[in-house]
Amino acid sequence: MTSTEEDYIKAIFSIAQGTANRMVGTNDIAREMDTSAASVSDMLKKLNSKELVIYEKYKGVRLSPNGTERAMFLLRKHRLWESFLVNKLGFAWDEVHDIAEQLEHVKSNELVNKLDAFLGYPKFDPHGDPIPDSNGTITLRNQVLLNTLEIGDEGTLIGVKMHNKDFLAHLNGLDLNIGTSIKVTECFPFDNSLKIMVNGKSEAYVTEIISKNIYLKKTS
Amino acid sequence: MTSTEEDYIKAIFSIAQGTANRMVGTNDIAREMDTSAASVSDMLKKLNSKELVIYEKYKGVRLSPNGTERAMFLLRKHRLWESFLVNKLGFAWDEVHDIAEQLEHVKSNELVNKLDAFLGYPKFDPHGDPIPDSNGTITLRNQVLLNTLEIGDEGTLIGVKMHNKDFLAHLNGLDLNIGTSIKVTECFPFDNSLKIMVNGKSEAYVTEIISKNIYLKKTS
DNA sequence: GTCTATTTTTAGACAAATCTAAAAATTATT
DNA sequence: AATAATTTTTAGATTTGTCTAAAAATAGAC
């Protein structure tokens, strides 16, 4: 599988959310990958002939069992490298995506498994996303979005839904990181914004777009 | 610069030995890269137009100052990754070349410098080759080839000249590694083979092809 | 110095991945 | 159901790096 094919597999998986393996449209993929629908069409034919996807003209495409396995392995590699970059090399969580995107294309199973061991078999990456283990299975957690909490509720930040660089950098500015404790002190129903207590010492004001993209583990 | 261009720059540097930046022939590059002379010819034209090499038809090619800088940076990346693979992930020295070959094409100066820091700014890689620092300067050592020693001479193995996988694996079998102490106990002028004492405890017999590819720091 | 032999370059073709523009199929509107 | 709008596919061209086969230049032998 070429790097480009891998990128398509990843995009299809990502659009289908990993969830139901639902049908995905040509234009969706083109948008996600910033390329033309014509290019996507060509590639889908190719991936179909390699039995990595199930593709019907004009209908859409979804990953085959084989393709899903590949996607999980790519996810594993991506998230392990992100963990390495943040936990070992000292990058910030908003700086690692593009580099991990390159590293994940390096071909060597031995490398991935040794990296996994070196990192201590982490189950979650620096954004709180689950890392598939060497069998492709992932660990799930009880997590709720910040915008579902009510006044007085508390929790610990364990992940983010949006991976946008600007969003992550903004969270840095608010002192919101993995492990940060959060308590909701005020709700403004008008625009669904919140006032929160951060780590028990500073206050922060968060808009709905933010609270809808932060995962917490509720502590009370 | 594409990955392929990088590979050509590396090959030219490698053939010219990094030493005198001497002229290199088209066929030499084709042999080194396992490709056709025609492909090399095409690429040299391209690298010349990008001013990475100085190329004259039918004469040969050598790296421009710009190209040399690129080559040093690639060497730095390759050797830092090899150090990481051996010292952090636990690979053996004969297993890392192909993986480092892929890792060295990852684009991010920040990554290289953070990796360098993480490794403790090593000056030599797992094969004893010098690692260029962030300015591109390399540290040289007093080193002699094992085949230049005489009976009674002692030294410490600090590097290898040949990087062939089979050669390195063979040295593993003889307990010869970086740091191993060696004393020459017998010379056989007939075929220039040697008998040596390894780490003061076991004896080994080495042929000329081996002794010509092991660098030592003489201790007496 | 001429005639081979070798090296190197050109010419033309191919595969992978992409693009634009146009045609075909599907979906939405009324 | 007919027409309009959207989505998707095909057709044909382009770029990068590669190849083989043939031509041109250089080097070696006598």
mmCIF file with all atom_site columns, N, CA, C and O in Angstrom, chain B residues 73-109:
data_model
loop_
_atom_site.group_PDB
_atom_site.id
_atom_site.type_symbol
_atom_site.label_atom_id
_atom_site.label_alt_id
_atom_site.label_comp_id
_atom_site.label_asym_id
_atom_site.label_entity_id
_atom_site.label_seq_id
_atom_site.pdbx_PDB_ins_code
_atom_site.Cartn_x
_atom_site.Cartn_y
_atom_site.Cartn_z
_atom_site.occupancy
_atom_site.B_iso_or_equiv
_atom_site.pdbx_formal_charge
_atom_site.auth_seq_id
_atom_site.auth_comp_id
_atom_site.auth_asym_id
_atom_site.auth_atom_id
_atom_site.pdbx_PDB_model_num
ATOM 1   N N  . PHE B 1 73  ? 22.860 17.400 6.567  1.00 0.00 ? 73  PHE B N  1
ATOM 2   C CA . PHE B 1 73  ? 21.638 17.404 7.357  1.00 0.00 ? 73  PHE B CA 1
ATOM 3   C C  . PHE B 1 73  ? 20.957 16.035 7.293  1.00 0.00 ? 73  PHE B C  1
ATOM 4   O O  . PHE B 1 73  ? 20.431 15.536 8.285  1.00 0.00 ? 73  PHE B O  1
ATOM 5   N N  . LEU B 1 74  ? 20.992 15.415 6.115  1.00 0.00 ? 74  LEU B N  1
ATOM 6   C CA . LEU B 1 74  ? 20.412 14.075 5.973  1.00 0.00 ? 74  LEU B CA 1
ATOM 7   C C  . LEU B 1 74  ? 21.197 13.068 6.805  1.00 0.00 ? 74  LEU B C  1
ATOM 8   O O  . LEU B 1 74  ? 20.625 12.185 7.444  1.00 0.00 ? 74  LEU B O  1
ATOM 9   N N  . LEU B 1 75  ? 22.508 13.223 6.776  1.00 0.00 ? 75  LEU B N  1
ATOM 10  C CA . LEU B 1 75  ? 23.373 12.350 7.554  1.00 0.00 ? 75  LEU B CA 1
ATOM 11  C C  . LEU B 1 75  ? 23.064 12.511 9.038  1.00 0.00 ? 75  LEU B C  1
ATOM 12  O O  . LEU B 1 75  ? 22.979 11.540 9.795  1.00 0.00 ? 75  LEU B O  1
ATOM 13  N N  . ARG B 1 76  ? 22.885 13.757 9.438  1.00 0.00 ? 76  ARG B N  1
ATOM 14  C CA . ARG B 1 76  ? 22.533 14.047 10.838 1.00 0.00 ? 76  ARG B CA 1
ATOM 15  C C  . ARG B 1 76  ? 21.235 13.340 11.218 1.00 0.00 ? 76  ARG B C  1
ATOM 16  O O  . ARG B 1 76  ? 21.154 12.660 12.245 1.00 0.00 ? 76  ARG B O  1
ATOM 17  N N  . LYS B 1 77  ? 20.236 13.483 10.374 1.00 0.00 ? 77  LYS B N  1
ATOM 18  C CA . LYS B 1 77  ? 18.943 12.868 10.672 1.00 0.00 ? 77  LYS B CA 1
ATOM 19  C C  . LYS B 1 77  ? 19.055 11.353 10.721 1.00 0.00 ? 77  LYS B C  1
ATOM 20  O O  . LYS B 1 77  ? 18.585 10.709 11.661 1.00 0.00 ? 77  LYS B O  1
ATOM 21  N N  . HIS B 1 78  ? 19.711 10.790 9.701  1.00 0.00 ? 78  HIS B N  1
ATOM 22  C CA . HIS B 1 78  ? 19.846 9.337  9.633  1.00 0.00 ? 78  HIS B CA 1
ATOM 23  C C  . HIS B 1 78  ? 20.529 8.800  10.889 1.00 0.00 ? 78  HIS B C  1
ATOM 24  O O  . HIS B 1 78  ? 20.056 7.836  11.501 1.00 0.00 ? 78  HIS B O  1
ATOM 25  N N  . ARG B 1 79  ? 21.591 9.427  11.296 1.00 0.00 ? 79  ARG B N  1
ATOM 26  C CA . ARG B 1 79  ? 22.376 8.904  12.413 1.00 0.00 ? 79  ARG B CA 1
ATOM 27  C C  . ARG B 1 79  ? 21.711 9.145  13.752 1.00 0.00 ? 79  ARG B C  1
ATOM 28  O O  . ARG B 1 79  ? 21.834 8.327  14.675 1.00 0.00 ? 79  ARG B O  1
ATOM 29  N N  . LEU B 1 80  ? 20.984 10.242 13.869 1.00 0.00 ? 80  LEU B N  1
ATOM 30  C CA . LEU B 1 80  ? 20.222 10.460 15.106 1.00 0.00 ? 80  LEU B CA 1
ATOM 31  C C  . LEU B 1 80  ? 19.118 9.407  15.235 1.00 0.00 ? 80  LEU B C  1
ATOM 32  O O  . LEU B 1 80  ? 18.905 8.835  16.307 1.00 0.00 ? 80  LEU B O  1
ATOM 33  N N  . TRP B 1 81  ? 18.432 9.131  14.134 1.00 0.00 ? 81  TRP B N  1
ATOM 34  C CA . TRP B 1 81  ? 17.372 8.114  14.193 1.00 0.00 ? 81  TRP B CA 1
ATOM 35  C C  . TRP B 1 81  ? 17.954 6.737  14.504 1.00 0.00 ? 81  TRP B C  1
ATOM 36  O O  . TRP B 1 81  ? 17.386 5.974  15.280 1.00 0.00 ? 81  TRP B O  1
ATOM 37  N N  . GLU B 1 82  ? 19.105 6.418  13.919 1.00 0.00 ? 82  GLU B N  1
ATOM 38  C CA . GLU B 1 82  ? 19.730 5.134  14.237 1.00 0.00 ? 82  GLU B CA 1
ATOM 39  C C  . GLU B 1 82  ? 20.067 5.064  15.722 1.00 0.00 ? 82  GLU B C  1
ATOM 40  O O  . GLU B 1 82  ? 19.877 4.024  16.366 1.00 0.00 ? 82  GLU B O  1
ATOM 41  N N  . SER B 1 83  ? 20.542 6.168  16.262 1.00 0.00 ? 83  SER B N  1
ATOM 42  C CA . SER B 1 83  ? 20.855 6.197  17.694 1.00 0.00 ? 83  SER B CA 1
ATOM 43  C C  . SER B 1 83  ? 19.605 5.962  18.519 1.00 0.00 ? 83  SER B C  1
ATOM 44  O O  . SER B 1 83  ? 19.610 5.210  19.499 1.00 0.00 ? 83  SER B O  1
ATOM 45  N N  . PHE B 1 84  ? 18.526 6.612  18.114 1.00 0.00 ? 84  PHE B N  1
ATOM 46  C CA . PHE B 1 84  ? 17.252 6.430  18.822 1.00 0.00 ? 84  PHE B CA 1
ATOM 47  C C  . PHE B 1 84  ? 16.804 4.973  18.778 1.00 0.00 ? 84  PHE B C  1
ATOM 48  O O  . PHE B 1 84  ? 16.431 4.388  19.807 1.00 0.00 ? 84  PHE B O  1
ATOM 49  N N  . LEU B 1 85  ? 16.866 4.386  17.601 1.00 0.00 ? 85  LEU B N  1
ATOM 50  C CA . LEU B 1 85  ? 16.384 3.012  17.424 1.00 0.00 ? 85  LEU B CA 1
ATOM 51  C C  . LEU B 1 85  ? 17.188 2.028  18.270 1.00 0.00 ? 85  LEU B C  1
ATOM 52  O O  . LEU B 1 85  ? 16.632 1.108  18.873 1.00 0.00 ? 85  LEU B O  1
ATOM 53  N N  . VAL B 1 86  ? 18.499 2.245  18.340 1.00 0.00 ? 86  VAL B N  1
ATOM 54  C CA . VAL B 1 86  ? 19.342 1.318  19.102 1.00 0.00 ? 86  VAL B CA 1
ATOM 55  C C  . VAL B 1 86  ? 19.294 1.638  20.607 1.00 0.00 ? 86  VAL B C  1
ATOM 56  O O  . VAL B 1 86  ? 19.032 0.764  21.429 1.00 0.00 ? 86  VAL B O  1
ATOM 57  N N  . ASN B 1 87  ? 19.508 2.906  20.950 1.00 0.00 ? 87  ASN B N  1
ATOM 58  C CA . ASN B 1 87  ? 19.674 3.246  22.370 1.00 0.00 ? 87  ASN B CA 1
ATOM 59  C C  . ASN B 1 87  ? 18.365 3.359  23.131 1.00 0.00 ? 87  ASN B C  1
ATOM 60  O O  . ASN B 1 87  ? 18.331 3.146  24.337 1.00 0.00 ? 87  ASN B O  1
ATOM 61  N N  . LYS B 1 88  ? 17.294 3.715  22.435 1.00 0.00 ? 88  LYS B N  1
ATOM 62  C CA . LYS B 1 88  ? 16.022 3.874  23.145 1.00 0.00 ? 88  LYS B CA 1
ATOM 63  C C  . LYS B 1 88  ? 15.058 2.708  22.902 1.00 0.00 ? 88  LYS B C  1
ATOM 64  O O  . LYS B 1 88  ? 14.377 2.273  23.809 1.00 0.00 ? 88  LYS B O  1
ATOM 65  N N  . LEU B 1 89  ? 14.985 2.263  21.644 1.00 0.00 ? 89  LEU B N  1
ATOM 66  C CA . LEU B 1 89  ? 14.001 1.212  21.352 1.00 0.00 ? 89  LEU B CA 1
ATOM 67  C C  . LEU B 1 89  ? 14.577 -0.205 21.444 1.00 0.00 ? 89  LEU B C  1
ATOM 68  O O  . LEU B 1 89  ? 13.826 -1.178 21.393 1.00 0.00 ? 89  LEU B O  1
ATOM 69  N N  . GLY B 1 90  ? 15.888 -0.319 21.546 1.00 0.00 ? 90  GLY B N  1
ATOM 70  C CA . GLY B 1 90  ? 16.463 -1.640 21.738 1.00 0.00 ? 90  GLY B CA 1
ATOM 71  C C  . GLY B 1 90  ? 16.685 -2.462 20.476 1.00 0.00 ? 90  GLY B C  1
ATOM 72  O O  . GLY B 1 90  ? 16.806 -3.682 20.541 1.00 0.00 ? 90  GLY B O  1
ATOM 73  N N  . PHE B 1 91  ? 16.752 -1.806 19.321 1.00 0.00 ? 91  PHE B N  1
ATOM 74  C CA . PHE B 1 91  ? 17.109 -2.538 18.104 1.00 0.00 ? 91  PHE B CA 1
ATOM 75  C C  . PHE B 1 91  ? 18.609 -2.881 18.134 1.00 0.00 ? 91  PHE B C  1
ATOM 76  O O  . PHE B 1 91  ? 19.386 -2.201 18.815 1.00 0.00 ? 91  PHE B O  1
ATOM 77  N N  . ALA B 1 92  ? 18.988 -3.916 17.386 1.00 0.00 ? 92  ALA B N  1
ATOM 78  C CA . ALA B 1 92  ? 20.404 -4.225 17.220 1.00 0.00 ? 92  ALA B CA 1
ATOM 79  C C  . ALA B 1 92  ? 20.970 -3.368 16.087 1.00 0.00 ? 92  ALA B C  1
ATOM 80  O O  . ALA B 1 92  ? 20.225 -2.903 15.228 1.00 0.00 ? 92  ALA B O  1
ATOM 81  N N  . TRP B 1 93  ? 22.267 -3.189 16.084 1.00 0.00 ? 93  TRP B N  1
ATOM 82  C CA . TRP B 1 93  ? 22.888 -2.280 15.094 1.00 0.00 ? 93  TRP B CA 1
ATOM 83  C C  . TRP B 1 93  ? 22.754 -2.746 13.651 1.00 0.00 ? 93  TRP B C  1
ATOM 84  O O  . TRP B 1 93  ? 22.942 -1.965 12.738 1.00 0.00 ? 93  TRP B O  1
ATOM 85  N N  . ASP B 1 94  ? 22.448 -4.029 13.466 1.00 0.00 ? 94  ASP B N  1
ATOM 86  C CA . ASP B 1 94  ? 22.286 -4.520 12.099 1.00 0.00 ? 94  ASP B CA 1
ATOM 87  C C  . ASP B 1 94  ? 20.826 -4.442 11.629 1.00 0.00 ? 94  ASP B C  1
ATOM 88  O O  . ASP B 1 94  ? 20.504 -4.884 10.535 1.00 0.00 ? 94  ASP B O  1
ATOM 89  N N  . GLU B 1 95  ? 19.937 -3.890 12.447 1.00 0.00 ? 95  GLU B N  1
ATOM 90  C CA . GLU B 1 95  ? 18.518 -3.874 12.077 1.00 0.00 ? 95  GLU B CA 1
ATOM 91  C C  . GLU B 1 95  ? 17.988 -2.488 11.745 1.00 0.00 ? 95  GLU B C  1
ATOM 92  O O  . GLU B 1 95  ? 16.820 -2.348 11.374 1.00 0.00 ? 95  GLU B O  1
ATOM 93  N N  . VAL B 1 96  ? 18.803 -1.456 11.928 1.00 0.00 ? 96  VAL B N  1
ATOM 94  C CA . VAL B 1 96  ? 18.243 -0.102 11.920 1.00 0.00 ? 96  VAL B CA 1
ATOM 95  C C  . VAL B 1 96  ? 18.362 0.675  10.618 1.00 0.00 ? 96  VAL B C  1
ATOM 96  O O  . VAL B 1 96  ? 17.673 1.672  10.423 1.00 0.00 ? 96  VAL B O  1
ATOM 97  N N  . HIS B 1 97  ? 19.204 0.202  9.706  1.00 0.00 ? 97  HIS B N  1
ATOM 98  C CA . HIS B 1 97  ? 19.475 1.044  8.533  1.00 0.00 ? 97  HIS B CA 1
ATOM 99  C C  . HIS B 1 97  ? 18.219 1.376  7.712  1.00 0.00 ? 97  HIS B C  1
ATOM 100 O O  . HIS B 1 97  ? 17.952 2.541  7.415  1.00 0.00 ? 97  HIS B O  1
ATOM 101 N N  . ASP B 1 98  ? 17.458 0.346  7.362  1.00 0.00 ? 98  ASP B N  1
ATOM 102 C CA . ASP B 1 98  ? 16.301 0.563  6.492  1.00 0.00 ? 98  ASP B CA 1
ATOM 103 C C  . ASP B 1 98  ? 15.235 1.440  7.143  1.00 0.00 ? 98  ASP B C  1
ATOM 104 O O  . ASP B 1 98  ? 14.589 2.253  6.478  1.00 0.00 ? 98  ASP B O  1
ATOM 105 N N  . ILE B 1 99  ? 15.050 1.276  8.441  1.00 0.00 ? 99  ILE B N  1
ATOM 106 C CA . ILE B 1 99  ? 14.055 2.097  9.131  1.00 0.00 ? 99  ILE B CA 1
ATOM 107 C C  . ILE B 1 99  ? 14.514 3.549  9.193  1.00 0.00 ? 99  ILE B C  1
ATOM 108 O O  . ILE B 1 99  ? 13.739 4.469  8.911  1.00 0.00 ? 99  ILE B O  1
ATOM 109 N N  . ALA B 1 100 ? 15.788 3.750  9.516  1.00 0.00 ? 100 ALA B N  1
ATOM 110 C CA . ALA B 1 100 ? 16.324 5.119  9.582  1.00 0.00 ? 100 ALA B CA 1
ATOM 111 C C  . ALA B 1 100 ? 16.254 5.792  8.211  1.00 0.00 ? 100 ALA B C  1
ATOM 112 O O  . ALA B 1 100 ? 16.028 6.998  8.105  1.00 0.00 ? 100 ALA B O  1
ATOM 113 N N  . GLU B 1 101 ? 16.412 4.986  7.180  1.00 0.00 ? 101 GLU B N  1
ATOM 114 C CA . GLU B 1 101 ? 16.320 5.476  5.795  1.00 0.00 ? 101 GLU B CA 1
ATOM 115 C C  . GLU B 1 101 ? 14.954 6.124  5.546  1.00 0.00 ? 101 GLU B C  1
ATOM 116 O O  . GLU B 1 101 ? 14.836 7.099  4.823  1.00 0.00 ? 101 GLU B O  1
ATOM 117 N N  . GLN B 1 102 ? 13.916 5.565  6.142  1.00 0.00 ? 102 GLN B N  1
ATOM 118 C CA . GLN B 1 102 ? 12.580 6.137  5.999  1.00 0.00 ? 102 GLN B CA 1
ATOM 119 C C  . GLN B 1 102 ? 12.407 7.339  6.928  1.00 0.00 ? 102 GLN B C  1
ATOM 120 O O  . GLN B 1 102 ? 11.883 8.378  6.528  1.00 0.00 ? 102 GLN B O  1
ATOM 121 N N  . LEU B 1 103 ? 12.854 7.180  8.165  1.00 0.00 ? 103 LEU B N  1
ATOM 122 C CA . LEU B 1 103 ? 12.657 8.248  9.151  1.00 0.00 ? 103 LEU B CA 1
ATOM 123 C C  . LEU B 1 103 ? 13.393 9.530  8.755  1.00 0.00 ? 103 LEU B C  1
ATOM 124 O O  . LEU B 1 103 ? 12.918 10.638 9.040  1.00 0.00 ? 103 LEU B O  1
ATOM 125 N N  . GLU B 1 104 ? 14.515 9.391  8.079  1.00 0.00 ? 104 GLU B N  1
ATOM 126 C CA . GLU B 1 104 ? 15.310 10.574 7.767  1.00 0.00 ? 104 GLU B CA 1
ATOM 127 C C  . GLU B 1 104 ? 14.611 11.498 6.759  1.00 0.00 ? 104 GLU B C  1
ATOM 128 O O  . GLU B 1 104 ? 15.013 12.641 6.608  1.00 0.00 ? 104 GLU B O  1
ATOM 129 N N  . HIS B 1 105 ? 13.577 10.981 6.092  1.00 0.00 ? 105 HIS B N  1
ATOM 130 C CA . HIS B 1 105 ? 12.877 11.831 5.117  1.00 0.00 ? 105 HIS B CA 1
ATOM 131 C C  . HIS B 1 105 ? 11.742 12.639 5.746  1.00 0.00 ? 105 HIS B C  1
ATOM 132 O O  . HIS B 1 105 ? 11.114 13.443 5.071  1.00 0.00 ? 105 HIS B O  1
ATOM 133 N N  . VAL B 1 106 ? 11.481 12.424 7.009  1.00 0.00 ? 106 VAL B N  1
ATOM 134 C CA . VAL B 1 106 ? 10.441 13.205 7.697  1.00 0.00 ? 106 VAL B CA 1
ATOM 135 C C  . VAL B 1 106 ? 10.906 14.659 7.797  1.00 0.00 ? 106 VAL B C  1
ATOM 136 O O  . VAL B 1 106 ? 12.040 14.925 8.177  1.00 0.00 ? 106 VAL B O  1
ATOM 137 N N  . LYS B 1 107 ? 10.014 15.564 7.435  1.00 0.00 ? 107 LYS B N  1
ATOM 138 C CA . LYS B 1 107 ? 10.384 16.976 7.360  1.00 0.00 ? 107 LYS B CA 1
ATOM 139 C C  . LYS B 1 107 ? 9.961  17.756 8.602  1.00 0.00 ? 107 LYS B C  1
ATOM 140 O O  . LYS B 1 107 ? 8.788  18.004 8.822  1.00 0.00 ? 107 LYS B O  1
ATOM 141 N N  . SER B 1 108 ? 10.928 18.150 9.395  1.00 0.00 ? 108 SER B N  1
ATOM 142 C CA . SER B 1 108 ? 10.698 19.007 10.551 1.00 0.00 ? 108 SER B CA 1
ATOM 143 C C  . SER B 1 108 ? 12.023 19.251 11.274 1.00 0.00 ? 108 SER B C  1
ATOM 144 O O  . SER B 1 108 ? 12.562 18.361 11.921 1.00 0.00 ? 108 SER B O  1
ATOM 145 N N  . ASN B 1 109 ? 12.533 20.452 11.160 1.00 0.00 ? 109 ASN B N  1
ATOM 146 C CA . ASN B 1 109 ? 13.786 20.773 11.839 1.00 0.00 ? 109 ASN B CA 1
ATOM 147 C C  . ASN B 1 109 ? 13.621 20.665 13.349 1.00 0.00 ? 109 ASN B C  1
ATOM 148 O O  . ASN B 1 109 ? 14.513 20.193 14.047 1.00 0.00 ? 109 ASN B O  1
#
